[in-house]
Coordinates of C-alpha atoms in Angstrom, one line a residue:
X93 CA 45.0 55.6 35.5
X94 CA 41.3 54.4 35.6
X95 CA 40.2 51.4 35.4
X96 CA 38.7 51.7 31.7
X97 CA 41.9 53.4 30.6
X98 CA 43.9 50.3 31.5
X99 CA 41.6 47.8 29.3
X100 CA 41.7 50.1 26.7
X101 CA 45.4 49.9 26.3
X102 CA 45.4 46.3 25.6
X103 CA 44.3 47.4 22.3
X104 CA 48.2 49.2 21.1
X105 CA 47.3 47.4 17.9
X106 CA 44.2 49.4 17.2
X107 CA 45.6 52.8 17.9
X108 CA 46.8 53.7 21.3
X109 CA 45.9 57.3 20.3
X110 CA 42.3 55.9 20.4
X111 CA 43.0 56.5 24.8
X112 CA 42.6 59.8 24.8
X113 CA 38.7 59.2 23.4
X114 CA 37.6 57.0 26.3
X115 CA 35.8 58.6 28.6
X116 CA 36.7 56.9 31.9
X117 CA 36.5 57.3 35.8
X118 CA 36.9 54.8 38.9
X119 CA 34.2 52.3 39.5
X120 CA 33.2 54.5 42.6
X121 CA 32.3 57.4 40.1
X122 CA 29.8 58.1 37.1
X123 CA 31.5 58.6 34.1
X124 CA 30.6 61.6 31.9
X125 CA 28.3 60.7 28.6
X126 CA 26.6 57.9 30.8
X127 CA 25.1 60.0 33.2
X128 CA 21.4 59.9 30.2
X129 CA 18.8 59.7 33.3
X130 CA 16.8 61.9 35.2
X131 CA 19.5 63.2 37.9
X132 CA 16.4 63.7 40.5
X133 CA 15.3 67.3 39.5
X134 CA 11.3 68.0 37.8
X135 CA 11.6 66.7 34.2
X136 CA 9.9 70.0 32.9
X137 CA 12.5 71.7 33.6
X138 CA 15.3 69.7 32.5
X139 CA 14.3 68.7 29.2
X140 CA 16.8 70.4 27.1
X141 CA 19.3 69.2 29.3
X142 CA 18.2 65.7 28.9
X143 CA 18.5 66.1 25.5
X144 CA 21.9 67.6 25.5
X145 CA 23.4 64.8 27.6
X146 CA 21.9 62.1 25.3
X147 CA 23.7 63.9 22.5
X148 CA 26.7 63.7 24.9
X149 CA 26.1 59.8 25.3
X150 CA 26.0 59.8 21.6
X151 CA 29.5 61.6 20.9
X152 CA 30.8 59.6 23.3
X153 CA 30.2 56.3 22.5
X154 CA 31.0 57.1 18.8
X155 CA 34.7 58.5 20.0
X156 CA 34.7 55.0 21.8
X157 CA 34.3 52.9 19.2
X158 CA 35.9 54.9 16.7
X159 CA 39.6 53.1 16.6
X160 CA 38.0 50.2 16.5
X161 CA 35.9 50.6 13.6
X162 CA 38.0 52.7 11.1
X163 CA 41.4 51.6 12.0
X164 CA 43.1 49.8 9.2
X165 CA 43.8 45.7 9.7
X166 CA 47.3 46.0 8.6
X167 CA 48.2 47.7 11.8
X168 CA 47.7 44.2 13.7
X169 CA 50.8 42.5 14.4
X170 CA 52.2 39.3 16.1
X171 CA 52.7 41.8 18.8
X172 CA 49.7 43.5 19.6
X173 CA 46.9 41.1 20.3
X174 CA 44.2 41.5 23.3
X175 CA 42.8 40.2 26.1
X176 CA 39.5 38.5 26.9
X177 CA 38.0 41.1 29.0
X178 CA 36.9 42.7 26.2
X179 CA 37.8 40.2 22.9
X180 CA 35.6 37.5 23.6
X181 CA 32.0 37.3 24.4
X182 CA 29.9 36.3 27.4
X183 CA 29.2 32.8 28.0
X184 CA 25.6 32.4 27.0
X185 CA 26.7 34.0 23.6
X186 CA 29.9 32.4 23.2
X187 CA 28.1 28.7 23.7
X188 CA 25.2 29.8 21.3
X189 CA 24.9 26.8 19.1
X190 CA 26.2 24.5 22.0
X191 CA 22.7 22.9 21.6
X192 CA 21.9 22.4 17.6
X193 CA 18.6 20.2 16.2
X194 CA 19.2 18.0 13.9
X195 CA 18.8 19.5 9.9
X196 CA 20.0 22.9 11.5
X197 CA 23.3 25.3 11.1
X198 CA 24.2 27.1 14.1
X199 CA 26.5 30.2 13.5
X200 CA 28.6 32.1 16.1
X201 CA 29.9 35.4 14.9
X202 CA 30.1 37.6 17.9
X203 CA 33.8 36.8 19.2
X204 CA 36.4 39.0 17.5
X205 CA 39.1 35.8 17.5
X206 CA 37.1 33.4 15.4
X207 CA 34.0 32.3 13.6
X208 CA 32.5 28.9 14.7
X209 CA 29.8 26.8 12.6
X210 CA 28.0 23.9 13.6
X211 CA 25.7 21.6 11.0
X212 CA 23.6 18.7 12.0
X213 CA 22.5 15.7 10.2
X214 CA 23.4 14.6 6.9
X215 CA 26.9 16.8 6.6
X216 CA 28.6 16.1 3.2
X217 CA 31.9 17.3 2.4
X218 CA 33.0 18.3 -1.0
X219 CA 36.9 19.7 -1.3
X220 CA 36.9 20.1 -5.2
X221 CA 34.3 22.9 -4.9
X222 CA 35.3 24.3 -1.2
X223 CA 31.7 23.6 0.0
X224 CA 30.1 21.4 3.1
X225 CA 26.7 20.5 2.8
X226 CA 23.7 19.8 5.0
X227 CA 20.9 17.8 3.8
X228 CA 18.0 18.8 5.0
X229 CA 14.5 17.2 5.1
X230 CA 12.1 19.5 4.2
X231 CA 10.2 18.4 1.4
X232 CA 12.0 20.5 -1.5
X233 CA 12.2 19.1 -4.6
X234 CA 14.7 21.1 -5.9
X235 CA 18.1 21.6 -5.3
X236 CA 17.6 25.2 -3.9
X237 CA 19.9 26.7 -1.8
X238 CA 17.8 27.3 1.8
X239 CA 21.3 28.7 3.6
X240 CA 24.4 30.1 3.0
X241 CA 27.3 30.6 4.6
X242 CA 31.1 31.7 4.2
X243 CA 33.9 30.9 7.0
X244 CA 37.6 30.7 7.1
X245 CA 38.3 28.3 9.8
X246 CA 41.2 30.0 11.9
X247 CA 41.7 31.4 15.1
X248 CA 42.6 35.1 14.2
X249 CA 39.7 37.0 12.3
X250 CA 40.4 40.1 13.7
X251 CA 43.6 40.2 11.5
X252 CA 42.9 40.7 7.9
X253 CA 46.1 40.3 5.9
X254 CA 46.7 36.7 7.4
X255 CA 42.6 35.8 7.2
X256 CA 43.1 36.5 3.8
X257 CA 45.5 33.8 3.3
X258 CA 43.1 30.9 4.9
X259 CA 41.1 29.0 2.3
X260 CA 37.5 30.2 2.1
X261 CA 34.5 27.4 3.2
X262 CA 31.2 27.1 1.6
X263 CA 28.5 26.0 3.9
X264 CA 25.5 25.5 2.5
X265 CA 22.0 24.2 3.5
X266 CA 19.6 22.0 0.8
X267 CA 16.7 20.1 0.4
X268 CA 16.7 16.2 0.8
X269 CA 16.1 15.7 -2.9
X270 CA 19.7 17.1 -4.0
X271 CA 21.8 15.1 -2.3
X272 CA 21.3 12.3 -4.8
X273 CA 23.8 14.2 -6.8
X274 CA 26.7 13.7 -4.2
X275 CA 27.0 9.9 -2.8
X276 CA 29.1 9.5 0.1
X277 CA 32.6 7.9 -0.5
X278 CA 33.5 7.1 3.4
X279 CA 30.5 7.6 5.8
X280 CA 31.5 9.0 9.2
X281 CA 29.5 7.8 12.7
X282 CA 31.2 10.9 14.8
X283 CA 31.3 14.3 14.3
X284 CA 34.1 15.8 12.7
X285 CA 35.8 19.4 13.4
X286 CA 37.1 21.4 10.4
X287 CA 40.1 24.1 11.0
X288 CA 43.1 25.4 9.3
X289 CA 46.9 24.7 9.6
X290 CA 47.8 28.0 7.4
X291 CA 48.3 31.6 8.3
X292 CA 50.9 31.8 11.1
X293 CA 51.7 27.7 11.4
X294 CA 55.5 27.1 11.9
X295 CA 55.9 29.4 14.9
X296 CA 55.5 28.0 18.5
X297 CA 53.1 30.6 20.0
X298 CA 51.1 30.1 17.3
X299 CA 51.0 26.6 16.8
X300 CA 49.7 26.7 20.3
X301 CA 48.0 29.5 21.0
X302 CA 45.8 29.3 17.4
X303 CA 45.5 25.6 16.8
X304 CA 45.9 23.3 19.3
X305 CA 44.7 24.8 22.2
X306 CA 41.5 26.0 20.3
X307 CA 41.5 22.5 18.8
X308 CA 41.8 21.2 22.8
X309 CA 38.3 23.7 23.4
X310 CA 36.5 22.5 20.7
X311 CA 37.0 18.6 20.7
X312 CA 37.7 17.1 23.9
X313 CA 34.0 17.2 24.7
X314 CA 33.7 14.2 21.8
X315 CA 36.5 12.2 24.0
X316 CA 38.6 11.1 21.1
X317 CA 35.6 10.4 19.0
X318 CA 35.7 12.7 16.7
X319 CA 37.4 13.8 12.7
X320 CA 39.7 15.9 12.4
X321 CA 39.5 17.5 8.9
X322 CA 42.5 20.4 8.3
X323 CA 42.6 22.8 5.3
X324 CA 46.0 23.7 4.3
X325 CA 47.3 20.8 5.3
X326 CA 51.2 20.1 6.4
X327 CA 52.6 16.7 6.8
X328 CA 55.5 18.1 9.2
X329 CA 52.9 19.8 11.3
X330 CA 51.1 15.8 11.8
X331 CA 53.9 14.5 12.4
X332 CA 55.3 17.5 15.2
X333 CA 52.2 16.7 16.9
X334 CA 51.2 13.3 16.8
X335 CA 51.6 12.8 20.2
X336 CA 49.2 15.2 21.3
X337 CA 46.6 14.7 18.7
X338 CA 46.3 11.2 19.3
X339 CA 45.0 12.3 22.8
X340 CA 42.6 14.2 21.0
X341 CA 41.1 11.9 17.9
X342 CA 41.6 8.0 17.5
X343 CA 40.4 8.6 13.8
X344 CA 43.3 8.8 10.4
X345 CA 43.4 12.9 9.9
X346 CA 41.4 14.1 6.6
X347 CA 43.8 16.4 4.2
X348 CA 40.8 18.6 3.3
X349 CA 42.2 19.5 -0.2
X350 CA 44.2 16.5 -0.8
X351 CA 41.6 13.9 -0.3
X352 CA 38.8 14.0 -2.9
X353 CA 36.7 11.5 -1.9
X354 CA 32.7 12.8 -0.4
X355 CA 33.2 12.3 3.4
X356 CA 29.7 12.2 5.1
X357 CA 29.3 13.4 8.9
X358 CA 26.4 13.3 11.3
X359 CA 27.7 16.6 12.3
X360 CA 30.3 19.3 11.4
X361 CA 32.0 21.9 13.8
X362 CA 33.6 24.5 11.3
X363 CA 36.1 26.7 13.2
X364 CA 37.7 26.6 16.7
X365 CA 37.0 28.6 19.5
X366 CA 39.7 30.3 21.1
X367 CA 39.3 31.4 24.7
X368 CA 42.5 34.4 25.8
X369 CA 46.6 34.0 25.4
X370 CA 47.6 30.3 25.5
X371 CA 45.1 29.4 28.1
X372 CA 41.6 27.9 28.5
X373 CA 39.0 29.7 30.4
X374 CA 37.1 27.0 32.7
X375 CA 33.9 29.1 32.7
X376 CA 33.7 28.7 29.1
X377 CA 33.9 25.1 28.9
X378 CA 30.9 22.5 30.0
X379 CA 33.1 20.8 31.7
X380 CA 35.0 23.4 33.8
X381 CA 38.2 22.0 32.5
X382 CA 41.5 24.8 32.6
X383 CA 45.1 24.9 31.4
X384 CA 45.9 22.9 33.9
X385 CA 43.8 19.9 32.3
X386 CA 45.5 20.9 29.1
X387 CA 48.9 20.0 30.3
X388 CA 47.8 16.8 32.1
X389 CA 47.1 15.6 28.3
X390 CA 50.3 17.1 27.6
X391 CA 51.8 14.7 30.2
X392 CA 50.0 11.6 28.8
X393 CA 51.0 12.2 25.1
X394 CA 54.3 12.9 26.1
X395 CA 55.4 10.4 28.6
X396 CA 55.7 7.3 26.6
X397 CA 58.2 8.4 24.1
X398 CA 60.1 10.3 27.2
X399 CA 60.5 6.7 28.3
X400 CA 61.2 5.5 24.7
X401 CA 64.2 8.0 25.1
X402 CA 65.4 7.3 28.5
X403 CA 65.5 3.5 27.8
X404 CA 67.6 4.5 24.4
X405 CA 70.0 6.1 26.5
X406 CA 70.5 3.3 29.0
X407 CA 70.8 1.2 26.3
X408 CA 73.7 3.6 25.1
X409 CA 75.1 3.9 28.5
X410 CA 75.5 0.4 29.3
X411 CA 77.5 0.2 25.2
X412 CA 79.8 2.6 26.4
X413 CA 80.6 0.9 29.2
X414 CA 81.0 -2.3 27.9
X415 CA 83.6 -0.3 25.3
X416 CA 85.3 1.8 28.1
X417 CA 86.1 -1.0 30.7
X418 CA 87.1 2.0 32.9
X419 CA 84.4 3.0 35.1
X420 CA 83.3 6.5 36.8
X421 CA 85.6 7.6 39.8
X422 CA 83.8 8.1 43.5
X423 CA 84.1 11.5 43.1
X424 CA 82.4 11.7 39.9
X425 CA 79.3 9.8 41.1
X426 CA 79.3 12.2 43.9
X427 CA 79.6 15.2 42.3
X428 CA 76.2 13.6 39.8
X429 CA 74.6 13.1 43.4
X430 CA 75.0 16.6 44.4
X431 CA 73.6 18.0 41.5
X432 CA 70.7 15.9 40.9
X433 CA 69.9 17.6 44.7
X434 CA 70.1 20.9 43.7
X435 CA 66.9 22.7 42.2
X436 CA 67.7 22.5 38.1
X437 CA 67.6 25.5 35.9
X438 CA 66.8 25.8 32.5
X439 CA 67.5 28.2 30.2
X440 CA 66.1 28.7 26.4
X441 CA 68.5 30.5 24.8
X442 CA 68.3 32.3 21.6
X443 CA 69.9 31.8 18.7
X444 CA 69.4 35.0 16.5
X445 CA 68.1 38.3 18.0
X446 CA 67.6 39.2 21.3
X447 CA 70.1 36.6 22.9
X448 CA 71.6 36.8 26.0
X449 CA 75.6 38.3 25.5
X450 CA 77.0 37.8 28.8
X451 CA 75.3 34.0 28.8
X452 CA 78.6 32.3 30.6
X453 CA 78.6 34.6 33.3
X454 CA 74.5 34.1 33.9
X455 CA 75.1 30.1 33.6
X456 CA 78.1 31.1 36.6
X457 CA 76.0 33.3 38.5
X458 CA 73.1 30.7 38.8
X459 CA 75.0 28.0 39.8
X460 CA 76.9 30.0 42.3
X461 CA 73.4 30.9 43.8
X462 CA 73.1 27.0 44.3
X463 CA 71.3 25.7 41.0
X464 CA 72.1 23.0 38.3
X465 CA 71.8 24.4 34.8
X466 CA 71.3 23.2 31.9
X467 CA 71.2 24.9 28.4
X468 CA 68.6 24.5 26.0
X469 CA 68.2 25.8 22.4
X470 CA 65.4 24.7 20.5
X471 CA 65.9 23.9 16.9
X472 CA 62.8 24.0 14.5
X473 CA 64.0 20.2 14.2
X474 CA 64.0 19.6 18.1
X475 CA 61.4 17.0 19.2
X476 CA 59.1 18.6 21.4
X477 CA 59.1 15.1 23.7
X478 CA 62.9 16.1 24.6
X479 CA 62.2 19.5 25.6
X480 CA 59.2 18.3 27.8
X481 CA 61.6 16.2 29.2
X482 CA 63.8 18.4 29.8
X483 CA 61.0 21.3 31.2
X484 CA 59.1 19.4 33.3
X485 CA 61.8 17.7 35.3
X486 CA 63.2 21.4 35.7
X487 CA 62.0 23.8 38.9
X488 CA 62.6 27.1 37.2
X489 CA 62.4 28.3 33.3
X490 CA 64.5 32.1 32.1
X491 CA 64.6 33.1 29.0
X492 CA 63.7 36.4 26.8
X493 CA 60.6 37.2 25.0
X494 CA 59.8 35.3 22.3
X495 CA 57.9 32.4 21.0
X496 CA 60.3 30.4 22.6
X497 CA 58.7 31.4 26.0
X498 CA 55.7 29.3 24.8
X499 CA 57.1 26.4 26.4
X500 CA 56.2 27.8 30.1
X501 CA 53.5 25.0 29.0
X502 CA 55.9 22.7 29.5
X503 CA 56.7 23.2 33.0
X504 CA 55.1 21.7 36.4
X505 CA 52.3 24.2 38.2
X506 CA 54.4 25.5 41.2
X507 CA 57.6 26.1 38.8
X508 CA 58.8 29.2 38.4
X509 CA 59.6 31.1 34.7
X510 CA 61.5 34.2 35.1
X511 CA 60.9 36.2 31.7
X512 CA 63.3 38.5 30.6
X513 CA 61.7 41.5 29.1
X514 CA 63.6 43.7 26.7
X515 CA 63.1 47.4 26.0
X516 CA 59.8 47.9 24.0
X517 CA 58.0 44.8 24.5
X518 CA 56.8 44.9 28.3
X519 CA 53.1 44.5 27.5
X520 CA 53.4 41.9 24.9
X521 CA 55.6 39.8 27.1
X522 CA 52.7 40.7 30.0
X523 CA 49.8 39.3 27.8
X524 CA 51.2 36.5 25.9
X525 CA 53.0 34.6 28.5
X526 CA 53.1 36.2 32.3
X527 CA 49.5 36.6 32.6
X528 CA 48.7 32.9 30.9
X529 CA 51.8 31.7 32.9
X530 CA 50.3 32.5 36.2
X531 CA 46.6 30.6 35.0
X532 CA 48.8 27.6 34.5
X533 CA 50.0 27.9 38.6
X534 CA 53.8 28.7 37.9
X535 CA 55.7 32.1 40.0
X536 CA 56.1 34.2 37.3
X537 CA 58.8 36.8 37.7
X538 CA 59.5 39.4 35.1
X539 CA 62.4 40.6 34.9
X540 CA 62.4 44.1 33.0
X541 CA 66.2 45.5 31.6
X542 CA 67.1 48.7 31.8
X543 CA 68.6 51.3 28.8
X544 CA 72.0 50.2 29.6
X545 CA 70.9 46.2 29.9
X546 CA 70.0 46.3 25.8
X547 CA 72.7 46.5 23.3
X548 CA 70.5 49.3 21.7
X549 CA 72.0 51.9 24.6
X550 CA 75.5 50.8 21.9
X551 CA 73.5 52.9 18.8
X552 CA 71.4 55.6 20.3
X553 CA 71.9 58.3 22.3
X554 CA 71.1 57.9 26.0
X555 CA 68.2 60.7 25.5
X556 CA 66.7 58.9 22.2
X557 CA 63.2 58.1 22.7
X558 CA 64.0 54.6 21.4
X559 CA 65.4 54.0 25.2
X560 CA 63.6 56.3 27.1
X561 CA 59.8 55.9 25.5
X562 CA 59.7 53.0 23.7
X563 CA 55.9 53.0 23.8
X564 CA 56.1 56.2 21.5
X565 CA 58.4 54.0 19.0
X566 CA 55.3 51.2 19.6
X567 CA 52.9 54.1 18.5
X568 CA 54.5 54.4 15.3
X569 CA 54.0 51.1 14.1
X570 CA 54.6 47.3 14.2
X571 CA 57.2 47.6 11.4
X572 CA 58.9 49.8 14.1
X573 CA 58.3 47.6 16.9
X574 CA 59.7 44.7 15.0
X575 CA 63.0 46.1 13.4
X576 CA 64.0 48.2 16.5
X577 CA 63.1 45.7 19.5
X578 CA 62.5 42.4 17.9
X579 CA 65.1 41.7 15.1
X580 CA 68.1 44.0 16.3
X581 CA 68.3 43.6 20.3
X582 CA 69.9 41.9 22.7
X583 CA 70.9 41.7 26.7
X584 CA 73.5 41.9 28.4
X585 CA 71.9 41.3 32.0
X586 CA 73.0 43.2 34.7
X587 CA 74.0 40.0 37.2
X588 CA 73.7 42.0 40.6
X589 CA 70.4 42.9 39.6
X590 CA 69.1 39.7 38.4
X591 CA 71.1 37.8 41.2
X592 CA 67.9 38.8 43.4
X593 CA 65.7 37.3 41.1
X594 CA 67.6 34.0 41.1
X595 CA 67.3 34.1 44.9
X596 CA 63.5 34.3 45.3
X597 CA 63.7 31.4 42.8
X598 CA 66.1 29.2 44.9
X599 CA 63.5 29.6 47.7
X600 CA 60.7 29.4 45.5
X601 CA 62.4 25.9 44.4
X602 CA 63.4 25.0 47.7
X603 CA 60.0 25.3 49.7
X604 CA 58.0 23.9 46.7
X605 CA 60.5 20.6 47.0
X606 CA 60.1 20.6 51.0
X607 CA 56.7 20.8 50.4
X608 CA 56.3 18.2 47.7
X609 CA 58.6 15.6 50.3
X610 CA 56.4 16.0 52.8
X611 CA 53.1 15.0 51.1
X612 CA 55.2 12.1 50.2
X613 CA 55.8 10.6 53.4
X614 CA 52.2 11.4 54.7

């Protein structure tokens, strides 16, 4: 399959049909509707061809762009997203109003993930009518409107039915005379940065992959000195992320709706840029900072309550021994010595859907292979501290696609996450966490079931495309895609198989800890 071919497919959300329109060759070859110049032979006589392969160019490019122009929103899904090589823009366009003068609004439209607005000067924020205003001083004496803009501040405007959920902003540029009419109430000396909670907010990947890495892009440059202002605020979500955003603002966060009072900026960014799949692309950033620097902060925001805990526990420790006079046996201790040597496995299990049915005998298998495991399911009430703790102490990650697998994030570059991939959702569990895994510096290994590995071979027959071609069940829909592979499979691994997995992981492990004692003791 060519090159363009392959891009093209990381569109399934568009219309995968849309493949058979591109016209597309290797990159050694010319590919038919581009070949528009003159081929070498006397013009004169080629004219009519000329003009019959321009109309060629013409047909072609419109077949191109076709699924991506008529096809309907609601066929978007948590699913089907895409990748940078052809979502996001090039770096001279994507940092467009990286440079803004002062009385100015700077608008970048051309990504497909997100709108971004950036206002300079006197920035005055008004929730009760939706609107942020820039003064500007130009000599009007009026209160006439010299700019207008609209902009919902979240990180998937490719995706209709969920844009149309996130509040609407007015931004709007007047003369210096108006702004008599709105006083400021708290007057800001940094900038501030104005984005949404709303839309998909309460599901991991999301959390991270919409908000705060895009949130991470857009405001570290201001080094903590900067305003965080949220629309469709949630307490719960402040409060689940505290610890990071501390790292990012040392300023009180600004309910946008809730807090009526005229907040006055030097500047406003409206939006967040959003780079690829839970990542951050260093050629994009002024800085050259990646995912790696992202998890660094991670580490600092996380480590002094994961002390917090471990001195909570000694505490308890040494009150249960003072209780129980009776102390661990030798063989006890030494058992705890062994397996605090052994390379330490963890394992997110699921709860609902697509759990993993012969779990004991996986949790036997791996530590017959020579690991310590320990299992780990998440609760929506779980503090993420304790499973950072837990992660990035740990030398290899396995769990099966889900959102759940967002927490690769969690684990130490070298690590290894070995993603179990059900029937139907290969390239989903591709895009969204192997490919951003391996940015981060973990081994990823995917581990792909077969027919008789899913608990769907129980209900269909052996010959139903729902086990053989699940892409054709993709093809149909996301409503498919969801209540076939999503919400009504599980795995029952096949141990032999993934036994060989486990080993290249034990090695993995067991190098990367060689390796890691030797820097020590240089």
């Amino acid at each position: 399959m060519c090159k363009k071919m392959m891009h093209y497919k990381r569109y399934q959300h568009w219309n995968r049909k849309g493949d058979v329109f591109v016209v597309c060759v290797d990159e050694e070859t010319t590919p038919i509707g581009l070949v528009c110049g003159n081929s070498g032979y006397n013009h004169k006589r080629t004219k009519p061809k000329l003009f019959y392969l321009l109309f060629l160019c013409l047909i072609s490019f419109s077949f191109f762009l076709a699924p991506q122009l008529f096809t309907s929103h609601h066929k978007f899904s948590l699913l089907y997203s895409f990748s940078s090589e052809e979502g996001l823009v090039s770096k001279s366009d994507f940092n467009a109003c990286s440079s803004v003068s002062n009385g100015s609004i700077c608008c970048e439209r051309s990504s497909i993930r997100s709108d971004v607005c950036v206002m300079k000067g006197d920035v005055r924020m008004d929730s009760a009518s939706s609107r942020i205003t820039l003064y500007r001083n130009n000599g009007h004496e009026n209160g006439e409107v010299l700019r207008h803009e609209k902009i919902r501040p979240y990180t998937r405007k490719w995706e209709k039915n969920v844009m149309d959920t996130i509040d609407e902003l007015d931004l709007v540029v007047k003369g210096e005379h108006s702004r008599i009419h709105q006083k400021c109430d708290v007057k800001h000396d940094v900038p501030a940065v104005f984005f949404s909670t709303g839309g998909y907010t309460g599901n991991l990947y999301h959390e991270f992959n919409d908000g705060l890495l895009p949130l991470y892009i857009t405001s570290q440059q201001f080094n903590k000195k900067v305003v965080f202002v949220i629309l469709e605020y949630h307490a719960w979500w402040i409060m689940k992320y505290e610890n990071v955003l501390s790292h990012l603002t040392e300023y009180p966060i600004i309910d946008f709706s809730g807090d009526k009072r005229t907040h006055c900026f030097p500047e406003a960014i409206v939006g967040l840029r959003i780079h690829d799949e839970l990542t951050v692309n260093s050629s994009l950033m002024g800085n050259d900072k990646t995912i790696r620097d992202f998890r660094c902060l991670l580490d600092r925001a996380y480590l002094p309550r994961i002390r917090s805990l471990i001195q909570d526990e000694e505490r308890d420790a040494r009150m249960n021994m003072e209780k129980h006079v009776s102390l661990p046996s030798s063989e006890t201790k030494m058992d705890e010595k062994q397996d605090l040597k052994k390379p330490k496995v963890v394992i997110i299990a699921r709860n609902d859907s697509r759990a993993i049915m012969n779990e004991d005998s996986l949790v036997k298998l791996i530590e017959d292979v020579g690991f310590h495991v320990e299992v780990l399911r998440p609760q929506r009430t779980t503090e993420l501290a304790s499973i950072y703790r837990v992660l990035n102490s740990s030398d290899v990650m396995i769990g099966v696609h889900g959102a759940a697998m967002t927490h690769f994030l969690f684990m130490r570059p070298g690590s290894v996450f070995i993603q179990i991939i059900p029937l139907g959702t290969d390239w989903a569990a591709g895009t969204y966490y192997g490919e951003p895994a391996v940015k981060l510096g973990l081994k990823y290994i995917g581990y792909k079931i077969l027919p008789k590995e899913s608990s769907l071979y129980d209900e269909y027959d052996k010959n139903d495309p729902v086990l053989t071609d699940p892409n054709s069940v993709n093809d149909r829909g996301w409503e498919f895609t969801k209540k076939i592979y999503l919400d009504r499979q599980n795995v029952r691994l096949n141990l032999g198989r993934f036994r060989k997995r486990l080993l290249r992981a034990y090695y993995h492990s067991v190098a990367n800890e060689s390796l890691r004692f030797r820097h020590q003791s240089q």
